Amino acid sequence: LKSCTISKTKSGKYYISILTEYEKEIKPVSIQKVVGLDFAMDGLYVESEQGEKANYPRFYRQSLDKLAKEQRILSRRKKGSARWEKQRLKVA
């Protein structure tokens, strides 16, 4: 065990990161196939040989509308109230 870091998010959740070290021999592996991946703006990557695109889930873009709604609700709440605090946690 090398180190531990405890962090608290704005929503009140705690996370712990543990850094460990162990000694183990690394076995060399022979390369059997090389695949090139190219960056793509509409997806994450495009495979160079077969042209397959990544099945990239768009969680961020899908959640932007929901976040905007929650922020509008928060802006209407009276700052410091219990309902404001609950809504702040939803936005966080």
PDB file of N, CA and C in Angstrom:
ATOM      1  N   LEU A   1       0.852  -1.171   0.000  1.00  0.00           N
ATOM      2  CA  LEU A   1       0.000   0.000   0.000  1.00  0.00           C
ATOM      3  C   LEU A   1       0.899   1.235   0.000  1.00  0.00           C
ATOM      4  N   LYS A   2       0.723   2.090  -1.040  1.00  0.00           N
ATOM      5  CA  LYS A   2       1.567   3.279  -1.137  1.00  0.00           C
ATOM      6  C   LYS A   2       0.880   4.519  -0.583  1.00  0.00           C
ATOM      7  N   SER A   3      -0.370   4.784  -1.028  1.00  0.00           N
ATOM      8  CA  SER A   3      -1.066   5.965  -0.526  1.00  0.00           C
ATOM      9  C   SER A   3      -2.564   5.809  -0.685  1.00  0.00           C
ATOM     10  N   CYS A   4      -3.314   6.610   0.079  1.00  0.00           N
ATOM     11  CA  CYS A   4      -4.771   6.658   0.006  1.00  0.00           C
ATOM     12  C   CYS A   4      -5.200   8.114  -0.084  1.00  0.00           C
ATOM     13  N   THR A   5      -6.157   8.396  -0.947  1.00  0.00           N
ATOM     14  CA  THR A   5      -6.697   9.741  -1.075  1.00  0.00           C
ATOM     15  C   THR A   5      -8.201   9.675  -0.916  1.00  0.00           C
ATOM     16  N   ILE A   6      -8.732  10.467   0.019  1.00  0.00           N
ATOM     17  CA  ILE A   6     -10.168  10.530   0.240  1.00  0.00           C
ATOM     18  C   ILE A   6     -10.648  11.869  -0.287  1.00  0.00           C
ATOM     19  N   SER A   7     -11.699  11.826  -1.129  1.00  0.00           N
ATOM     20  CA  SER A   7     -12.232  13.068  -1.688  1.00  0.00           C
ATOM     21  C   SER A   7     -13.751  13.086  -1.529  1.00  0.00           C
ATOM     22  N   LYS A   8     -14.293  14.299  -1.423  1.00  0.00           N
ATOM     23  CA  LYS A   8     -15.728  14.484  -1.277  1.00  0.00           C
ATOM     24  C   LYS A   8     -16.225  15.305  -2.456  1.00  0.00           C
ATOM     25  N   THR A   9     -17.303  14.833  -3.099  1.00  0.00           N
ATOM     26  CA  THR A   9     -17.855  15.550  -4.236  1.00  0.00           C
ATOM     27  C   THR A   9     -18.828  16.623  -3.750  1.00  0.00           C
ATOM     28  N   LYS A  10     -19.278  17.468  -4.684  1.00  0.00           N
ATOM     29  CA  LYS A  10     -20.229  18.521  -4.346  1.00  0.00           C
ATOM     30  C   LYS A  10     -21.567  17.948  -3.912  1.00  0.00           C
ATOM     31  N   SER A  11     -21.871  16.725  -4.356  1.00  0.00           N
ATOM     32  CA  SER A  11     -23.135  16.108  -3.983  1.00  0.00           C
ATOM     33  C   SER A  11     -23.073  15.428  -2.623  1.00  0.00           C
ATOM     34  N   GLY A  12     -21.923  15.445  -1.963  1.00  0.00           N
ATOM     35  CA  GLY A  12     -21.797  14.892  -0.622  1.00  0.00           C
ATOM     36  C   GLY A  12     -21.315  13.456  -0.569  1.00  0.00           C
ATOM     37  N   LYS A  13     -20.943  12.882  -1.706  1.00  0.00           N
ATOM     38  CA  LYS A  13     -20.452  11.511  -1.726  1.00  0.00           C
ATOM     39  C   LYS A  13     -18.950  11.504  -1.480  1.00  0.00           C
ATOM     40  N   TYR A  14     -18.478  10.447  -0.828  1.00  0.00           N
ATOM     41  CA  TYR A  14     -17.052  10.285  -0.564  1.00  0.00           C
ATOM     42  C   TYR A  14     -16.490   9.206  -1.467  1.00  0.00           C
ATOM     43  N   TYR A  15     -15.277   9.435  -1.962  1.00  0.00           N
ATOM     44  CA  TYR A  15     -14.573   8.454  -2.777  1.00  0.00           C
ATOM     45  C   TYR A  15     -13.166   8.278  -2.202  1.00  0.00           C
ATOM     46  N   ILE A  16     -12.667   7.066  -2.296  1.00  0.00           N
ATOM     47  CA  ILE A  16     -11.312   6.794  -1.839  1.00  0.00           C
ATOM     48  C   ILE A  16     -10.526   6.167  -2.987  1.00  0.00           C
ATOM     49  N   SER A  17      -9.329   6.667  -3.192  1.00  0.00           N
ATOM     50  CA  SER A  17      -8.423   6.127  -4.206  1.00  0.00           C
ATOM     51  C   SER A  17      -7.250   5.496  -3.479  1.00  0.00           C
ATOM     52  N   ILE A  18      -6.989   4.239  -3.780  1.00  0.00           N
ATOM     53  CA  ILE A  18      -5.911   3.501  -3.119  1.00  0.00           C
ATOM     54  C   ILE A  18      -4.854   3.160  -4.158  1.00  0.00           C
ATOM     55  N   LEU A  19      -3.619   3.531  -3.878  1.00  0.00           N
ATOM     56  CA  LEU A  19      -2.496   3.233  -4.761  1.00  0.00           C
ATOM     57  C   LEU A  19      -1.666   2.134  -4.111  1.00  0.00           C
ATOM     58  N   THR A  20      -1.522   1.023  -4.834  1.00  0.00           N
ATOM     59  CA  THR A  20      -0.753  -0.098  -4.310  1.00  0.00           C
ATOM     60  C   THR A  20       0.394  -0.428  -5.263  1.00  0.00           C
ATOM     61  N   GLU A  21       1.334  -1.171  -4.759  1.00  0.00           N
ATOM     62  CA  GLU A  21       2.466  -1.602  -5.574  1.00  0.00           C
ATOM     63  C   GLU A  21       2.741  -3.065  -5.256  1.00  0.00           C
ATOM     64  N   TYR A  22       3.003  -3.820  -6.286  1.00  0.00           N
ATOM     65  CA  TYR A  22       3.359  -5.215  -6.078  1.00  0.00           C
ATOM     66  C   TYR A  22       4.433  -5.598  -7.080  1.00  0.00           C
ATOM     67  N   GLU A  23       5.210  -6.597  -6.712  1.00  0.00           N
ATOM     68  CA  GLU A  23       6.286  -7.051  -7.580  1.00  0.00           C
ATOM     69  C   GLU A  23       5.840  -8.324  -8.282  1.00  0.00           C
ATOM     70  N   LYS A  24       5.836  -8.268  -9.593  1.00  0.00           N
ATOM     71  CA  LYS A  24       5.458  -9.412 -10.388  1.00  0.00           C
ATOM     72  C   LYS A  24       6.182  -9.295 -11.718  1.00  0.00           C
ATOM     73  N   GLU A  25       6.667 -10.397 -12.206  1.00  0.00           N
ATOM     74  CA  GLU A  25       7.378 -10.365 -13.479  1.00  0.00           C
ATOM     75  C   GLU A  25       6.407 -10.135 -14.625  1.00  0.00           C
ATOM     76  N   ILE A  26       6.804  -9.293 -15.546  1.00  0.00           N
ATOM     77  CA  ILE A  26       5.998  -9.029 -16.725  1.00  0.00           C
ATOM     78  C   ILE A  26       6.456  -9.980 -17.822  1.00  0.00           C
ATOM     79  N   LYS A  27       5.510 -10.756 -18.329  1.00  0.00           N
ATOM     80  CA  LYS A  27       5.850 -11.736 -19.359  1.00  0.00           C
ATOM     81  C   LYS A  27       5.748 -11.075 -20.729  1.00  0.00           C
ATOM     82  N   PRO A  28       6.759 -11.209 -21.580  1.00  0.00           N
ATOM     83  CA  PRO A  28       6.667 -10.642 -22.930  1.00  0.00           C
ATOM     84  C   PRO A  28       5.655 -11.414 -23.774  1.00  0.00           C
ATOM     85  N   VAL A  29       4.905 -10.689 -24.573  1.00  0.00           N
ATOM     86  CA  VAL A  29       3.861 -11.287 -25.405  1.00  0.00           C
ATOM     87  C   VAL A  29       4.213 -11.011 -26.860  1.00  0.00           C
ATOM     88  N   SER A  30       4.076 -12.026 -27.697  1.00  0.00           N
ATOM     89  CA  SER A  30       4.361 -11.829 -29.117  1.00  0.00           C
ATOM     90  C   SER A  30       3.164 -11.165 -29.793  1.00  0.00           C
ATOM     91  N   ILE A  31       3.431 -10.221 -30.683  1.00  0.00           N
ATOM     92  CA  ILE A  31       2.385  -9.481 -31.384  1.00  0.00           C
ATOM     93  C   ILE A  31       1.872 -10.331 -32.538  1.00  0.00           C
ATOM     94  N   GLN A  32       0.547 -10.513 -32.582  1.00  0.00           N
ATOM     95  CA  GLN A  32      -0.043 -11.341 -33.620  1.00  0.00           C
ATOM     96  C   GLN A  32      -0.725 -10.519 -34.699  1.00  0.00           C
ATOM     97  N   LYS A  33      -1.325  -9.404 -34.318  1.00  0.00           N
ATOM     98  CA  LYS A  33      -2.051  -8.580 -35.280  1.00  0.00           C
ATOM     99  C   LYS A  33      -1.973  -7.124 -34.841  1.00  0.00           C
ATOM    100  N   VAL A  34      -1.791  -6.223 -35.794  1.00  0.00           N
ATOM    101  CA  VAL A  34      -1.726  -4.796 -35.505  1.00  0.00           C
ATOM    102  C   VAL A  34      -2.938  -4.121 -36.132  1.00  0.00           C
ATOM    103  N   VAL A  35      -3.624  -3.310 -35.353  1.00  0.00           N
ATOM    104  CA  VAL A  35      -4.807  -2.600 -35.826  1.00  0.00           C
ATOM    105  C   VAL A  35      -4.577  -1.116 -35.618  1.00  0.00           C
ATOM    106  N   GLY A  36      -4.830  -0.310 -36.641  1.00  0.00           N
ATOM    107  CA  GLY A  36      -4.695   1.138 -36.525  1.00  0.00           C
ATOM    108  C   GLY A  36      -6.048   1.771 -36.268  1.00  0.00           C
ATOM    109  N   LEU A  37      -6.101   2.707 -35.322  1.00  0.00           N
ATOM    110  CA  LEU A  37      -7.334   3.409 -35.008  1.00  0.00           C
ATOM    111  C   LEU A  37      -7.142   4.888 -35.325  1.00  0.00           C
ATOM    112  N   ASP A  38      -8.070   5.466 -36.089  1.00  0.00           N
ATOM    113  CA  ASP A  38      -8.012   6.868 -36.465  1.00  0.00           C
ATOM    114  C   ASP A  38      -9.109   7.628 -35.736  1.00  0.00           C
ATOM    115  N   PHE A  39      -8.787   8.844 -35.287  1.00  0.00           N
ATOM    116  CA  PHE A  39      -9.760   9.691 -34.605  1.00  0.00           C
ATOM    117  C   PHE A  39     -10.839  10.135 -35.582  1.00  0.00           C
ATOM    118  N   ALA A  40     -12.089  10.158 -35.126  1.00  0.00           N
ATOM    119  CA  ALA A  40     -13.202  10.609 -35.958  1.00  0.00           C
ATOM    120  C   ALA A  40     -14.037  11.604 -35.165  1.00  0.00           C
ATOM    121  N   MET A  41     -14.460  12.675 -35.820  1.00  0.00           N
ATOM    122  CA  MET A  41     -15.250  13.694 -35.131  1.00  0.00           C
ATOM    123  C   MET A  41     -16.652  13.194 -34.781  1.00  0.00           C
ATOM    124  N   ASP A  42     -17.278  12.424 -35.654  1.00  0.00           N
ATOM    125  CA  ASP A  42     -18.644  11.982 -35.400  1.00  0.00           C
ATOM    126  C   ASP A  42     -18.707  10.773 -34.478  1.00  0.00           C
ATOM    127  N   GLY A  43     -17.612  10.086 -34.276  1.00  0.00           N
ATOM    128  CA  GLY A  43     -17.556   8.946 -33.373  1.00  0.00           C
ATOM    129  C   GLY A  43     -16.271   9.042 -32.578  1.00  0.00           C
ATOM    130  N   LEU A  44     -15.900   7.988 -31.964  1.00  0.00           N
ATOM    131  CA  LEU A  44     -14.674   7.990 -31.186  1.00  0.00           C
ATOM    132  C   LEU A  44     -13.477   7.622 -32.051  1.00  0.00           C
ATOM    133  N   TYR A  45     -13.631   6.595 -32.853  1.00  0.00           N
ATOM    134  CA  TYR A  45     -12.532   6.171 -33.721  1.00  0.00           C
ATOM    135  C   TYR A  45     -13.081   5.428 -34.931  1.00  0.00           C
ATOM    136  N   VAL A  46     -12.213   5.265 -35.927  1.00  0.00           N
ATOM    137  CA  VAL A  46     -12.516   4.450 -37.099  1.00  0.00           C
ATOM    138  C   VAL A  46     -11.361   3.480 -37.266  1.00  0.00           C
ATOM    139  N   GLU A  47     -11.668   2.207 -37.432  1.00  0.00           N
ATOM    140  CA  GLU A  47     -10.641   1.194 -37.624  1.00  0.00           C
ATOM    141  C   GLU A  47     -10.057   1.345 -39.023  1.00  0.00           C
ATOM    142  N   SER A  48      -8.739   1.261 -39.130  1.00  0.00           N
ATOM    143  CA  SER A  48      -8.077   1.543 -40.399  1.00  0.00           C
ATOM    144  C   SER A  48      -8.295   0.465 -41.465  1.00  0.00           C
ATOM    145  N   GLU A  49      -8.369  -0.796 -41.081  1.00  0.00           N
ATOM    146  CA  GLU A  49      -8.450  -1.865 -42.073  1.00  0.00           C
ATOM    147  C   GLU A  49      -9.865  -2.107 -42.595  1.00  0.00           C
ATOM    148  N   GLN A  50     -10.832  -2.230 -41.702  1.00  0.00           N
ATOM    149  CA  GLN A  50     -12.189  -2.571 -42.116  1.00  0.00           C
ATOM    150  C   GLN A  50     -13.121  -1.363 -42.117  1.00  0.00           C
ATOM    151  N   GLY A  51     -12.681  -0.248 -41.608  1.00  0.00           N
ATOM    152  CA  GLY A  51     -13.500   0.960 -41.592  1.00  0.00           C
ATOM    153  C   GLY A  51     -14.640   0.931 -40.592  1.00  0.00           C
ATOM    154  N   GLU A  52     -14.559   0.076 -39.585  1.00  0.00           N
ATOM    155  CA  GLU A  52     -15.617   0.008 -38.578  1.00  0.00           C
ATOM    156  C   GLU A  52     -15.524   1.206 -37.651  1.00  0.00           C
ATOM    157  N   LYS A  53     -16.692   1.740 -37.283  1.00  0.00           N
ATOM    158  CA  LYS A  53     -16.746   2.868 -36.355  1.00  0.00           C
ATOM    159  C   LYS A  53     -17.078   2.356 -34.965  1.00  0.00           C
ATOM    160  N   ALA A  54     -16.711   3.146 -33.970  1.00  0.00           N
ATOM    161  CA  ALA A  54     -17.000   2.787 -32.585  1.00  0.00           C
ATOM    162  C   ALA A  54     -18.482   2.966 -32.310  1.00  0.00           C
ATOM    163  N   ASN A  55     -19.039   2.060 -31.553  1.00  0.00           N
ATOM    164  CA  ASN A  55     -20.413   2.186 -31.104  1.00  0.00           C
ATOM    165  C   ASN A  55     -20.384   3.060 -29.858  1.00  0.00           C
ATOM    166  N   TYR A  56     -20.300   4.369 -30.073  1.00  0.00           N
ATOM    167  CA  TYR A  56     -20.070   5.322 -29.006  1.00  0.00           C
ATOM    168  C   TYR A  56     -21.391   5.795 -28.416  1.00  0.00           C
ATOM    169  N   PRO A  57     -21.681   5.462 -27.153  1.00  0.00           N
ATOM    170  CA  PRO A  57     -22.921   5.953 -26.539  1.00  0.00           C
ATOM    171  C   PRO A  57     -22.779   7.439 -26.225  1.00  0.00           C
ATOM    172  N   ARG A  58     -23.783   8.213 -26.538  1.00  0.00           N
ATOM    173  CA  ARG A  58     -23.723   9.669 -26.379  1.00  0.00           C
ATOM    174  C   ARG A  58     -24.409  10.086 -25.074  1.00  0.00           C
ATOM    175  N   PHE A  59     -23.883   9.580 -23.954  1.00  0.00           N
ATOM    176  CA  PHE A  59     -24.483   9.877 -22.663  1.00  0.00           C
ATOM    177  C   PHE A  59     -24.417  11.363 -22.339  1.00  0.00           C
ATOM    178  N   TYR A  60     -23.303  12.003 -22.656  1.00  0.00           N
ATOM    179  CA  TYR A  60     -23.127  13.417 -22.315  1.00  0.00           C
ATOM    180  C   TYR A  60     -24.142  14.280 -23.041  1.00  0.00           C
ATOM    181  N   ARG A  61     -24.269  14.094 -24.347  1.00  0.00           N
ATOM    182  CA  ARG A  61     -25.190  14.918 -25.128  1.00  0.00           C
ATOM    183  C   ARG A  61     -26.641  14.636 -24.756  1.00  0.00           C
ATOM    184  N   GLN A  62     -26.939  13.387 -24.415  1.00  0.00           N
ATOM    185  CA  GLN A  62     -28.306  13.038 -24.039  1.00  0.00           C
ATOM    186  C   GLN A  62     -28.679  13.634 -22.685  1.00  0.00           C
ATOM    187  N   SER A  63     -27.703  13.799 -21.816  1.00  0.00           N
ATOM    188  CA  SER A  63     -28.002  14.312 -20.484  1.00  0.00           C
ATOM    189  C   SER A  63     -27.983  15.835 -20.413  1.00  0.00           C
ATOM    190  N   LEU A  64     -27.563  16.530 -21.464  1.00  0.00           N
ATOM    191  CA  LEU A  64     -27.512  17.996 -21.439  1.00  0.00           C
ATOM    192  C   LEU A  64     -28.898  18.607 -21.276  1.00  0.00           C
ATOM    193  N   ASP A  65     -29.911  18.060 -21.955  1.00  0.00           N
ATOM    194  CA  ASP A  65     -31.271  18.587 -21.830  1.00  0.00           C
ATOM    195  C   ASP A  65     -31.799  18.424 -20.411  1.00  0.00           C
ATOM    196  N   LYS A  66     -31.541  17.266 -19.821  1.00  0.00           N
ATOM    197  CA  LYS A  66     -31.990  17.017 -18.457  1.00  0.00           C
ATOM    198  C   LYS A  66     -31.277  17.952 -17.479  1.00  0.00           C
ATOM    199  N   LEU A  67     -29.977  18.160 -17.677  1.00  0.00           N
ATOM    200  CA  LEU A  67     -29.222  19.059 -16.815  1.00  0.00           C
ATOM    201  C   LEU A  67     -29.739  20.483 -16.923  1.00  0.00           C
ATOM    202  N   ALA A  68     -30.046  20.937 -18.138  1.00  0.00           N
ATOM    203  CA  ALA A  68     -30.560  22.295 -18.325  1.00  0.00           C
ATOM    204  C   ALA A  68     -31.881  22.478 -17.580  1.00  0.00           C
ATOM    205  N   LYS A  69     -32.749  21.463 -17.624  1.00  0.00           N
ATOM    206  CA  LYS A  69     -34.025  21.540 -16.912  1.00  0.00           C
ATOM    207  C   LYS A  69     -33.813  21.619 -15.406  1.00  0.00           C
ATOM    208  N   GLU A  70     -32.922  20.776 -14.888  1.00  0.00           N
ATOM    209  CA  GLU A  70     -32.649  20.769 -13.449  1.00  0.00           C
ATOM    210  C   GLU A  70     -32.037  22.103 -13.004  1.00  0.00           C
ATOM    211  N   GLN A  71     -31.198  22.714 -13.831  1.00  0.00           N
ATOM    212  CA  GLN A  71     -30.600  24.005 -13.492  1.00  0.00           C
ATOM    213  C   GLN A  71     -31.652  25.111 -13.488  1.00  0.00           C
ATOM    214  N   ARG A  72     -32.629  25.048 -14.416  1.00  0.00           N
ATOM    215  CA  ARG A  72     -33.714  26.038 -14.423  1.00  0.00           C
ATOM    216  C   ARG A  72     -34.544  25.939 -13.147  1.00  0.00           C
ATOM    217  N   ILE A  73     -34.819  24.703 -12.734  1.00  0.00           N
ATOM    218  CA  ILE A  73     -35.578  24.501 -11.494  1.00  0.00           C
ATOM    219  C   ILE A  73     -34.797  25.052 -10.311  1.00  0.00           C
ATOM    220  N   LEU A  74     -33.491  24.795 -10.274  1.00  0.00           N
ATOM    221  CA  LEU A  74     -32.645  25.278  -9.180  1.00  0.00           C
ATOM    222  C   LEU A  74     -32.631  26.796  -9.116  1.00  0.00           C
ATOM    223  N   SER A  75     -32.615  27.455 -10.265  1.00  0.00           N
ATOM    224  CA  SER A  75     -32.548  28.914 -10.283  1.00  0.00           C
ATOM    225  C   SER A  75     -33.813  29.552  -9.712  1.00  0.00           C
ATOM    226  N   ARG A  76     -34.939  28.825  -9.721  1.00  0.00           N
ATOM    227  CA  ARG A  76     -36.195  29.357  -9.186  1.00  0.00           C
ATOM    228  C   ARG A  76     -36.343  29.125  -7.680  1.00  0.00           C
ATOM    229  N   ARG A  77     -35.541  28.250  -7.116  1.00  0.00           N
ATOM    230  CA  ARG A  77     -35.634  27.957  -5.687  1.00  0.00           C
ATOM    231  C   ARG A  77     -35.007  29.077  -4.869  1.00  0.00           C
ATOM    232  N   LYS A  78     -35.500  29.226  -3.652  1.00  0.00           N
ATOM    233  CA  LYS A  78     -34.951  30.227  -2.744  1.00  0.00           C
ATOM    234  C   LYS A  78     -33.659  29.683  -2.146  1.00  0.00           C
ATOM    235  N   LYS A  79     -32.592  30.446  -2.313  1.00  0.00           N
ATOM    236  CA  LYS A  79     -31.271  29.984  -1.897  1.00  0.00           C
ATOM    237  C   LYS A  79     -31.235  29.731  -0.387  1.00  0.00           C
ATOM    238  N   GLY A  80     -30.728  28.557  -0.017  1.00  0.00           N
ATOM    239  CA  GLY A  80     -30.611  28.198   1.389  1.00  0.00           C
ATOM    240  C   GLY A  80     -31.757  27.354   1.908  1.00  0.00           C
ATOM    241  N   SER A  81     -32.831  27.195   1.137  1.00  0.00           N
ATOM    242  CA  SER A  81     -33.966  26.392   1.600  1.00  0.00           C
ATOM    243  C   SER A  81     -33.665  24.907   1.443  1.00  0.00           C
ATOM    244  N   ALA A  82     -34.503  24.091   2.048  1.00  0.00           N
ATOM    245  CA  ALA A  82     -34.316  22.640   1.978  1.00  0.00           C
ATOM    246  C   ALA A  82     -34.530  22.137   0.559  1.00  0.00           C
ATOM    247  N   ARG A  83     -35.535  22.704  -0.136  1.00  0.00           N
ATOM    248  CA  ARG A  83     -35.791  22.281  -1.516  1.00  0.00           C
ATOM    249  C   ARG A  83     -34.653  22.712  -2.437  1.00  0.00           C
ATOM    250  N   TRP A  84     -34.050  23.859  -2.157  1.00  0.00           N
ATOM    251  CA  TRP A  84     -32.894  24.330  -2.937  1.00  0.00           C
ATOM    252  C   TRP A  84     -31.719  23.363  -2.766  1.00  0.00           C
ATOM    253  N   GLU A  85     -31.519  22.903  -1.537  1.00  0.00           N
ATOM    254  CA  GLU A  85     -30.420  21.961  -1.265  1.00  0.00           C
ATOM    255  C   GLU A  85     -30.635  20.636  -1.975  1.00  0.00           C
ATOM    256  N   LYS A  86     -31.885  20.122  -1.981  1.00  0.00           N
ATOM    257  CA  LYS A  86     -32.175  18.878  -2.692  1.00  0.00           C
ATOM    258  C   LYS A  86     -31.935  19.040  -4.195  1.00  0.00           C
ATOM    259  N   GLN A  87     -32.362  20.186  -4.746  1.00  0.00           N
ATOM    260  CA  GLN A  87     -32.192  20.423  -6.161  1.00  0.00           C
ATOM    261  C   GLN A  87     -30.719  20.627  -6.512  1.00  0.00           C
ATOM    262  N   ARG A  88     -29.967  21.245  -5.603  1.00  0.00           N
ATOM    263  CA  ARG A  88     -28.527  21.428  -5.833  1.00  0.00           C
ATOM    264  C   ARG A  88     -27.817  20.101  -5.944  1.00  0.00           C
ATOM    265  N   LEU A  89     -28.248  19.130  -5.134  1.00  0.00           N
ATOM    266  CA  LEU A  89     -27.651  17.794  -5.209  1.00  0.00           C
ATOM    267  C   LEU A  89     -27.984  17.121  -6.536  1.00  0.00           C
ATOM    268  N   LYS A  90     -29.197  17.338  -7.073  1.00  0.00           N
ATOM    269  CA  LYS A  90     -29.548  16.777  -8.374  1.00  0.00           C
ATOM    270  C   LYS A  90     -28.666  17.359  -9.471  1.00  0.00           C
ATOM    271  N   VAL A  91     -28.426  18.672  -9.407  1.00  0.00           N
ATOM    272  CA  VAL A  91     -27.593  19.322 -10.420  1.00  0.00           C
ATOM    273  C   VAL A  91     -26.141  18.867 -10.281  1.00  0.00           C
ATOM    274  N   ALA A  92     -25.680  18.693  -9.054  1.00  0.00           N
ATOM    275  CA  ALA A  92     -24.306  18.261  -8.839  1.00  0.00           C
ATOM    276  C   ALA A  92     -24.106  16.853  -9.341  1.00  0.00           C
TER     277      ALA A  92
END
